[in-house]
Amino acid sequence: YEDLPVYTDPEEACKPGCVEIHEDFDQYRKADFMVKGAAPNVAEHFKLRTGDVERGFKESDLVIEERYFVPIIQHAAMEPHSAHAQFDKESGRLTIWVANDAPFRALHEISEALGIPKEKIRFINPFQGGGFGSKGGLKVEPIAVALAFKTNGRPVRVKFNREETFISTLTRHEAVIYAKTGAKKDGTLMAREMTIYWGAGAYAEKSPTVCIRGSLPAPGPYRIPHVKVDGYAVYTNKPVAGSYRGYGIPQGAWAGEQQMDEIAKRLGMDPIAIRMKNMFVEDDISYWGEQLHAVGLKETLIKATEAIDWGKPSKAARPGVKIGKGFACIQKPTRSPTTSAAGVLVNAKGEVTVLAGTVEIGQGCSTILSQVAAEELKVPMEKVRMHPLDTDVIPFDASTTSSRSTYHMGNAVRRASIHAREQIMEAAGPMLEAKVPDLGYADGKVFLKDQPQQALPVGEVVRRKLGIHGEVRGDGSYTYEIGKDLDLETGHSDHASAFYMYATQAAEVEVDEESGRVRVLRMSAAHDVGKAINPLNCAAQIEGGVVMGIGSALHEELVIDNTGKVRNPSFLDYHLVTSLDAPELIPIVVECPEPEGPYGAKGLGEPGLAPTPAAIGNAVADAVGVRIYDLPLKPENVFWALQKKKKNAA
């Protein structure tokens, strides 16, 4: 045996002379878009090049540069990873029960790995007790499947305990971020250069795409003529990093949005004013070359800051406590291109069943998709039900990820519902002795336009046409085809995402100067949702994301020692936000309709978390006059930053 060096820092792991963690990396099968870095242990090197940053810095009146750090954190879903599997030798059928957020992708991967035809594999998805990105791909499933081949047809259950979930599934990427920004005296941004080292852990999992999708918008939702970004997904000897709510946006925002506040301070500007001067608006061309539409960012900024009384001083509750306010803005793309397909069944009782592959992970997709079907088929919500997710029955869906479901699956369900409605009207024509153009459709009935009293309930139409057990089935699918994909050398694309989500979150905090403890007093979150199909659902999503973001800002950190061992793999030592940590929450829904979305809707699931740490970081800096560059904002981190300030002052 030969002891090899242990790499626990992604920046250190890719320095010249480092030992390759994967010696055979060049022989691995890889996605076509992956670009291996020239340095050791770099699985993906993303490059974005716009203008000339050196020229931009020379033309700037102020240039600031800093290093930021975001640690590894755990998804910490309430439900640990668990799977059942059963193999029937006679039929050759393999059945898997698991809460996987992409069952069709998992089915494909198992089919490919075992050489079993896809039609011989069945995934049954129950409701998921939280995932946040951790329950995609294959984690616990392969163990259950392997054992099921040895039990003579008996089902096998494999369930991870909390320590196994913490160490053996996924974590969020740690990131070391170097950010350099140049601006004119009037606050006009001239150049931004960012170098980001994404800690991939022992295997790549989603690191190449997190590196790309996180690095691309890292400079922020601003007009910047000169931009240079280098993102490196780096192997380390740590647990595997993968998808996590926000998909790389929180890391970039932590650096970029704090730097925006610092620039404003040094130029003597209000942080709102400098952002309003530079932020994206309708029809702007982004620094990666895409024309932007449905941009509701300015309205989110105005409403979020108004909600915490920006510009009005707050009085501290007691001596030794400082109050501060801060905010942060983000823009987030979605995974593109992807496909969702759906079916809608209407029976002889007028009841509607929706066949959709979106996984219910607590985000309320069952409500949203039922609303879409009810809207198009003009039936009450209580007449609509979602079919349990079973790949033997449900049409294909790419995944329940990337805040894509309301947009993609919503469109698919809408089209399937329209298809079913058209068939019902065709069938009703002879029954009402009329042609389809002469028919109307409302309140679950087909009627004559010139004699509305002459009407048939949709269930009656189905019964007369197909019998008491008959069903009309509508089918629909949706794929948003992007234009030119990201250029591997410049990072440019004329359409990198089906849509973009915009948000501003603002925080008011108190900082105890004696202990360094940070307490969030209230937090507003204004999100451009396109169109709120269910406003209550939107508010709940925002609140959940904000609270999760507070945890990542103040408490959460997976502690890993210099041998790569996780030191806090349980809730005893890993501090999640509790109800006592949750502040006053002010969710704000901003509607800037997206033309391609169902009724104008976009996604919402991930942005609730993304700007939260940066907003809190800016509020802490406003409170105590000290900027802290490394997360989390634990009491000891804040305390020692305050002590350093006092020492420097002395």
mmCIF file of C-alpha atoms in Angstrom, residues 190-401:
data_model
loop_
_atom_site.group_PDB
_atom_site.id
_atom_site.type_symbol
_atom_site.label_atom_id
_atom_site.label_comp_id
_atom_site.label_asym_id
_atom_site.label_seq_id
_atom_site.Cartn_x
_atom_site.Cartn_y
_atom_site.Cartn_z
ATOM 1 C CA MET A 190 -17.297 48.039 -16.340
ATOM 2 C CA ALA A 191 -15.746 44.631 -15.711
ATOM 3 C CA ARG A 192 -16.090 41.555 -13.539
ATOM 4 C CA GLU A 193 -13.691 38.624 -13.351
ATOM 5 C CA MET A 194 -14.493 35.515 -11.339
ATOM 6 C CA THR A 195 -12.588 32.293 -10.716
ATOM 7 C CA ILE A 196 -14.615 29.600 -8.970
ATOM 8 C CA TYR A 197 -13.313 26.287 -7.655
ATOM 9 C CA TRP A 198 -16.264 23.940 -7.167
ATOM 10 C CA GLY A 199 -15.520 21.042 -4.799
ATOM 11 C CA ALA A 200 -16.879 17.968 -6.577
ATOM 12 C CA GLY A 201 -15.945 15.426 -3.942
ATOM 13 C CA ALA A 202 -14.755 11.948 -4.874
ATOM 14 C CA TYR A 203 -16.849 11.552 -8.053
ATOM 15 C CA ALA A 204 -18.268 13.948 -10.616
ATOM 16 C CA GLU A 205 -22.041 13.219 -10.269
ATOM 17 C CA LYS A 206 -23.569 16.592 -11.349
ATOM 18 C CA SER A 207 -20.410 18.674 -10.866
ATOM 19 C CA PRO A 208 -19.819 19.482 -14.564
ATOM 20 C CA THR A 209 -23.341 20.905 -14.974
ATOM 21 C CA VAL A 210 -23.303 22.674 -11.595
ATOM 22 C CA CYS A 211 -20.001 24.213 -12.668
ATOM 23 C CA ILE A 212 -21.534 25.391 -15.963
ATOM 24 C CA ARG A 213 -24.969 26.490 -14.710
ATOM 25 C CA GLY A 214 -23.553 28.048 -11.555
ATOM 26 C CA SER A 215 -20.608 29.830 -13.177
ATOM 27 C CA LEU A 216 -22.530 31.256 -16.165
ATOM 28 C CA PRO A 217 -24.760 33.680 -14.174
ATOM 29 C CA ALA A 218 -22.288 34.118 -11.270
ATOM 30 C CA PRO A 219 -21.412 37.742 -12.286
ATOM 31 C CA GLY A 220 -25.010 38.607 -11.403
ATOM 32 C CA PRO A 221 -28.098 39.935 -13.208
ATOM 33 C CA TYR A 222 -26.316 43.035 -14.482
ATOM 34 C CA ARG A 223 -25.194 44.700 -17.703
ATOM 35 C CA ILE A 224 -21.399 44.291 -17.664
ATOM 36 C CA PRO A 225 -19.507 44.920 -20.927
ATOM 37 C CA HIS A 226 -16.366 43.012 -19.924
ATOM 38 C CA VAL A 227 -16.727 39.633 -18.215
ATOM 39 C CA LYS A 228 -14.372 36.741 -17.629
ATOM 40 C CA VAL A 229 -15.336 33.640 -15.661
ATOM 41 C CA ASP A 230 -13.392 30.436 -15.104
ATOM 42 C CA GLY A 231 -15.254 27.675 -13.290
ATOM 43 C CA TYR A 232 -13.419 24.518 -12.259
ATOM 44 C CA ALA A 233 -15.177 21.377 -10.996
ATOM 45 C CA VAL A 234 -12.430 19.751 -8.936
ATOM 46 C CA TYR A 235 -12.189 16.239 -7.506
ATOM 47 C CA THR A 236 -11.383 16.081 -3.772
ATOM 48 C CA ASN A 237 -11.256 13.306 -1.167
ATOM 49 C CA LYS A 238 -14.624 14.262 0.269
ATOM 50 C CA PRO A 239 -18.226 13.030 -0.012
ATOM 51 C CA VAL A 240 -19.739 13.439 -3.461
ATOM 52 C CA ALA A 241 -21.322 16.799 -4.258
ATOM 53 C CA GLY A 242 -24.315 17.067 -6.562
ATOM 54 C CA SER A 243 -27.604 18.834 -7.158
ATOM 55 C CA TYR A 244 -28.749 21.123 -4.362
ATOM 56 C CA ARG A 245 -31.589 23.630 -4.334
ATOM 57 C CA GLY A 246 -30.284 26.654 -6.252
ATOM 58 C CA TYR A 247 -27.794 24.646 -8.370
ATOM 59 C CA GLY A 248 -24.742 26.884 -7.923
ATOM 60 C CA ILE A 249 -26.549 30.239 -7.770
ATOM 61 C CA PRO A 250 -26.178 30.752 -3.967
ATOM 62 C CA GLN A 251 -22.389 30.361 -4.207
ATOM 63 C CA GLY A 252 -21.959 32.977 -6.939
ATOM 64 C CA ALA A 253 -24.448 35.349 -5.296
ATOM 65 C CA TRP A 254 -22.614 35.140 -1.956
ATOM 66 C CA ALA A 255 -19.556 36.659 -3.626
ATOM 67 C CA GLY A 256 -21.063 38.908 -6.284
ATOM 68 C CA GLU A 257 -23.826 40.508 -4.231
ATOM 69 C CA GLN A 258 -21.571 41.287 -1.280
ATOM 70 C CA GLN A 259 -19.134 42.884 -3.691
ATOM 71 C CA MET A 260 -21.948 45.004 -5.139
ATOM 72 C CA ASP A 261 -22.623 46.424 -1.669
ATOM 73 C CA GLU A 262 -18.922 47.047 -1.109
ATOM 74 C CA ILE A 263 -18.633 48.967 -4.385
ATOM 75 C CA ALA A 264 -21.682 51.066 -3.469
ATOM 76 C CA LYS A 265 -20.175 51.859 -0.067
ATOM 77 C CA ARG A 266 -16.820 52.949 -1.507
ATOM 78 C CA LEU A 267 -18.531 55.109 -4.138
ATOM 79 C CA GLY A 268 -20.881 56.655 -1.597
ATOM 80 C CA MET A 269 -23.964 55.237 -3.357
ATOM 81 C CA ASP A 270 -27.100 53.579 -2.061
ATOM 82 C CA PRO A 271 -26.929 49.801 -2.772
ATOM 83 C CA ILE A 272 -30.341 50.069 -4.429
ATOM 84 C CA ALA A 273 -29.197 52.872 -6.736
ATOM 85 C CA ILE A 274 -26.139 51.011 -8.034
ATOM 86 C CA ARG A 275 -28.215 47.943 -8.818
ATOM 87 C CA MET A 276 -31.020 49.906 -10.457
ATOM 88 C CA LYS A 277 -28.426 51.551 -12.679
ATOM 89 C CA ASN A 278 -26.979 48.246 -13.893
ATOM 90 C CA MET A 279 -29.572 45.471 -13.600
ATOM 91 C CA PHE A 280 -31.124 43.617 -16.514
ATOM 92 C CA VAL A 281 -34.366 44.958 -17.964
ATOM 93 C CA GLU A 282 -36.631 43.781 -20.774
ATOM 94 C CA ASP A 283 -34.834 43.083 -24.093
ATOM 95 C CA ASP A 284 -31.328 43.528 -22.645
ATOM 96 C CA ILE A 285 -28.577 41.379 -24.144
ATOM 97 C CA SER A 286 -26.917 39.364 -21.385
ATOM 98 C CA TYR A 287 -23.144 39.069 -21.120
ATOM 99 C CA TRP A 288 -23.435 35.551 -22.569
ATOM 100 C CA GLY A 289 -25.181 36.893 -25.669
ATOM 101 C CA GLU A 290 -28.869 36.152 -25.080
ATOM 102 C CA GLN A 291 -31.735 38.621 -25.424
ATOM 103 C CA LEU A 292 -33.790 38.535 -22.231
ATOM 104 C CA HIS A 293 -37.574 38.612 -21.960
ATOM 105 C CA ALA A 294 -40.068 38.653 -19.084
ATOM 106 C CA VAL A 295 -37.593 40.356 -16.736
ATOM 107 C CA GLY A 296 -39.339 41.392 -13.525
ATOM 108 C CA LEU A 297 -36.155 42.029 -11.542
ATOM 109 C CA LYS A 298 -36.586 45.769 -10.867
ATOM 110 C CA GLU A 299 -40.019 45.259 -9.369
ATOM 111 C CA THR A 300 -38.672 42.533 -7.069
ATOM 112 C CA LEU A 301 -35.941 44.919 -5.881
ATOM 113 C CA ILE A 302 -38.358 47.744 -5.154
ATOM 114 C CA LYS A 303 -40.917 45.575 -3.349
ATOM 115 C CA ALA A 304 -38.431 43.551 -1.292
ATOM 116 C CA THR A 305 -36.602 46.599 0.036
ATOM 117 C CA GLU A 306 -39.816 48.526 0.723
ATOM 118 C CA ALA A 307 -41.068 45.599 2.804
ATOM 119 C CA ILE A 308 -38.231 45.951 5.338
ATOM 120 C CA ASP A 309 -38.443 49.768 5.402
ATOM 121 C CA TRP A 310 -35.145 50.283 3.607
ATOM 122 C CA GLY A 311 -33.592 53.635 4.449
ATOM 123 C CA LYS A 312 -35.429 53.946 7.768
ATOM 124 C CA PRO A 313 -33.271 53.364 10.859
ATOM 125 C CA SER A 314 -34.252 50.622 13.310
ATOM 126 C CA LYS A 315 -33.712 50.850 17.044
ATOM 127 C CA ALA A 316 -31.756 48.112 18.815
ATOM 128 C CA ALA A 317 -33.566 46.266 21.574
ATOM 129 C CA ARG A 318 -30.671 46.578 24.047
ATOM 130 C CA PRO A 319 -27.113 47.946 24.358
ATOM 131 C CA GLY A 320 -24.392 45.961 22.601
ATOM 132 C CA VAL A 321 -26.737 44.902 19.797
ATOM 133 C CA LYS A 322 -26.489 46.405 16.328
ATOM 134 C CA ILE A 323 -29.247 46.374 13.687
ATOM 135 C CA GLY A 324 -28.479 46.160 9.976
ATOM 136 C CA LYS A 325 -30.312 45.735 6.685
ATOM 137 C CA GLY A 326 -29.180 44.168 3.438
ATOM 138 C CA PHE A 327 -30.488 42.584 0.277
ATOM 139 C CA ALA A 328 -29.351 40.563 -2.711
ATOM 140 C CA CYS A 329 -30.567 39.986 -6.284
ATOM 141 C CA ILE A 330 -30.289 36.844 -8.403
ATOM 142 C CA GLN A 331 -31.108 35.462 -11.816
ATOM 143 C CA LYS A 332 -31.439 31.714 -12.313
ATOM 144 C CA PRO A 333 -31.747 29.654 -15.518
ATOM 145 C CA THR A 334 -33.454 26.275 -15.818
ATOM 146 C CA ARG A 335 -32.192 23.055 -17.352
ATOM 147 C CA SER A 336 -32.722 23.238 -21.131
ATOM 148 C CA PRO A 337 -33.731 21.595 -23.388
ATOM 149 C CA THR A 338 -35.935 19.037 -21.653
ATOM 150 C CA THR A 339 -39.201 17.236 -22.414
ATOM 151 C CA SER A 340 -42.344 16.523 -20.414
ATOM 152 C CA ALA A 341 -45.271 14.406 -21.617
ATOM 153 C CA ALA A 342 -48.682 14.000 -19.997
ATOM 154 C CA GLY A 343 -52.020 12.273 -20.397
ATOM 155 C CA VAL A 344 -55.498 13.276 -19.228
ATOM 156 C CA LEU A 345 -58.378 10.807 -18.838
ATOM 157 C CA VAL A 346 -62.049 11.871 -18.692
ATOM 158 C CA ASN A 347 -64.482 9.129 -17.642
ATOM 159 C CA ALA A 348 -68.259 8.676 -17.922
ATOM 160 C CA LYS A 349 -68.807 10.384 -14.562
ATOM 161 C CA GLY A 350 -67.017 13.508 -15.753
ATOM 162 C CA GLU A 351 -64.066 12.758 -13.500
ATOM 163 C CA VAL A 352 -60.566 13.670 -14.659
ATOM 164 C CA THR A 353 -57.347 11.768 -14.022
ATOM 165 C CA VAL A 354 -54.007 13.424 -14.776
ATOM 166 C CA LEU A 355 -51.093 11.217 -15.835
ATOM 167 C CA ALA A 356 -47.938 13.194 -15.136
ATOM 168 C CA GLY A 357 -44.409 12.141 -14.232
ATOM 169 C CA THR A 358 -43.718 15.089 -11.932
ATOM 170 C CA VAL A 359 -42.724 13.777 -8.501
ATOM 171 C CA GLU A 360 -44.548 15.241 -5.513
ATOM 172 C CA ILE A 361 -41.700 16.274 -3.227
ATOM 173 C CA GLY A 362 -43.728 18.686 -1.137
ATOM 174 C CA GLN A 363 -43.699 21.498 -3.683
ATOM 175 C CA GLY A 364 -47.415 21.168 -4.463
ATOM 176 C CA CYS A 365 -47.191 19.964 -8.066
ATOM 177 C CA SER A 366 -50.315 17.845 -7.620
ATOM 178 C CA THR A 367 -52.323 20.981 -6.876
ATOM 179 C CA ILE A 368 -50.819 23.030 -9.702
ATOM 180 C CA LEU A 369 -51.255 20.359 -12.376
ATOM 181 C CA SER A 370 -54.799 19.599 -11.199
ATOM 182 C CA GLN A 371 -55.590 23.301 -11.513
ATOM 183 C CA VAL A 372 -54.301 23.334 -15.088
ATOM 184 C CA ALA A 373 -56.472 20.355 -16.042
ATOM 185 C CA ALA A 374 -59.503 21.818 -14.269
ATOM 186 C CA GLU A 375 -59.009 25.142 -16.036
ATOM 187 C CA GLU A 376 -58.899 23.648 -19.529
ATOM 188 C CA LEU A 377 -61.641 21.052 -19.011
ATOM 189 C CA LYS A 378 -63.833 23.530 -17.097
ATOM 190 C CA VAL A 379 -64.528 21.148 -14.223
ATOM 191 C CA PRO A 380 -64.295 21.769 -10.461
ATOM 192 C CA MET A 381 -61.006 20.865 -8.771
ATOM 193 C CA GLU A 382 -62.692 18.136 -6.714
ATOM 194 C CA LYS A 383 -63.349 16.270 -9.975
ATOM 195 C CA VAL A 384 -59.608 16.037 -10.741
ATOM 196 C CA ARG A 385 -57.133 13.518 -9.312
ATOM 197 C CA MET A 386 -53.482 12.749 -9.985
ATOM 198 C CA HIS A 387 -52.625 9.169 -10.921
ATOM 199 C CA PRO A 388 -49.913 7.657 -8.687
ATOM 200 C CA LEU A 389 -46.529 7.858 -10.376
ATOM 201 C CA ASP A 390 -45.881 4.480 -12.005
ATOM 202 C CA THR A 391 -43.613 4.260 -15.062
ATOM 203 C CA ASP A 392 -45.786 1.460 -16.478
ATOM 204 C CA VAL A 393 -48.653 3.946 -16.763
ATOM 205 C CA ILE A 394 -47.272 7.488 -16.751
ATOM 206 C CA PRO A 395 -45.797 9.158 -19.876
ATOM 207 C CA PHE A 396 -42.155 10.252 -19.926
ATOM 208 C CA ASP A 397 -40.869 13.221 -17.945
ATOM 209 C CA ALA A 398 -37.238 14.345 -17.825
ATOM 210 C CA SER A 399 -37.083 15.031 -14.072
ATOM 211 C CA THR A 400 -38.543 16.967 -11.177
ATOM 212 C CA THR A 401 -35.565 19.296 -10.967
#
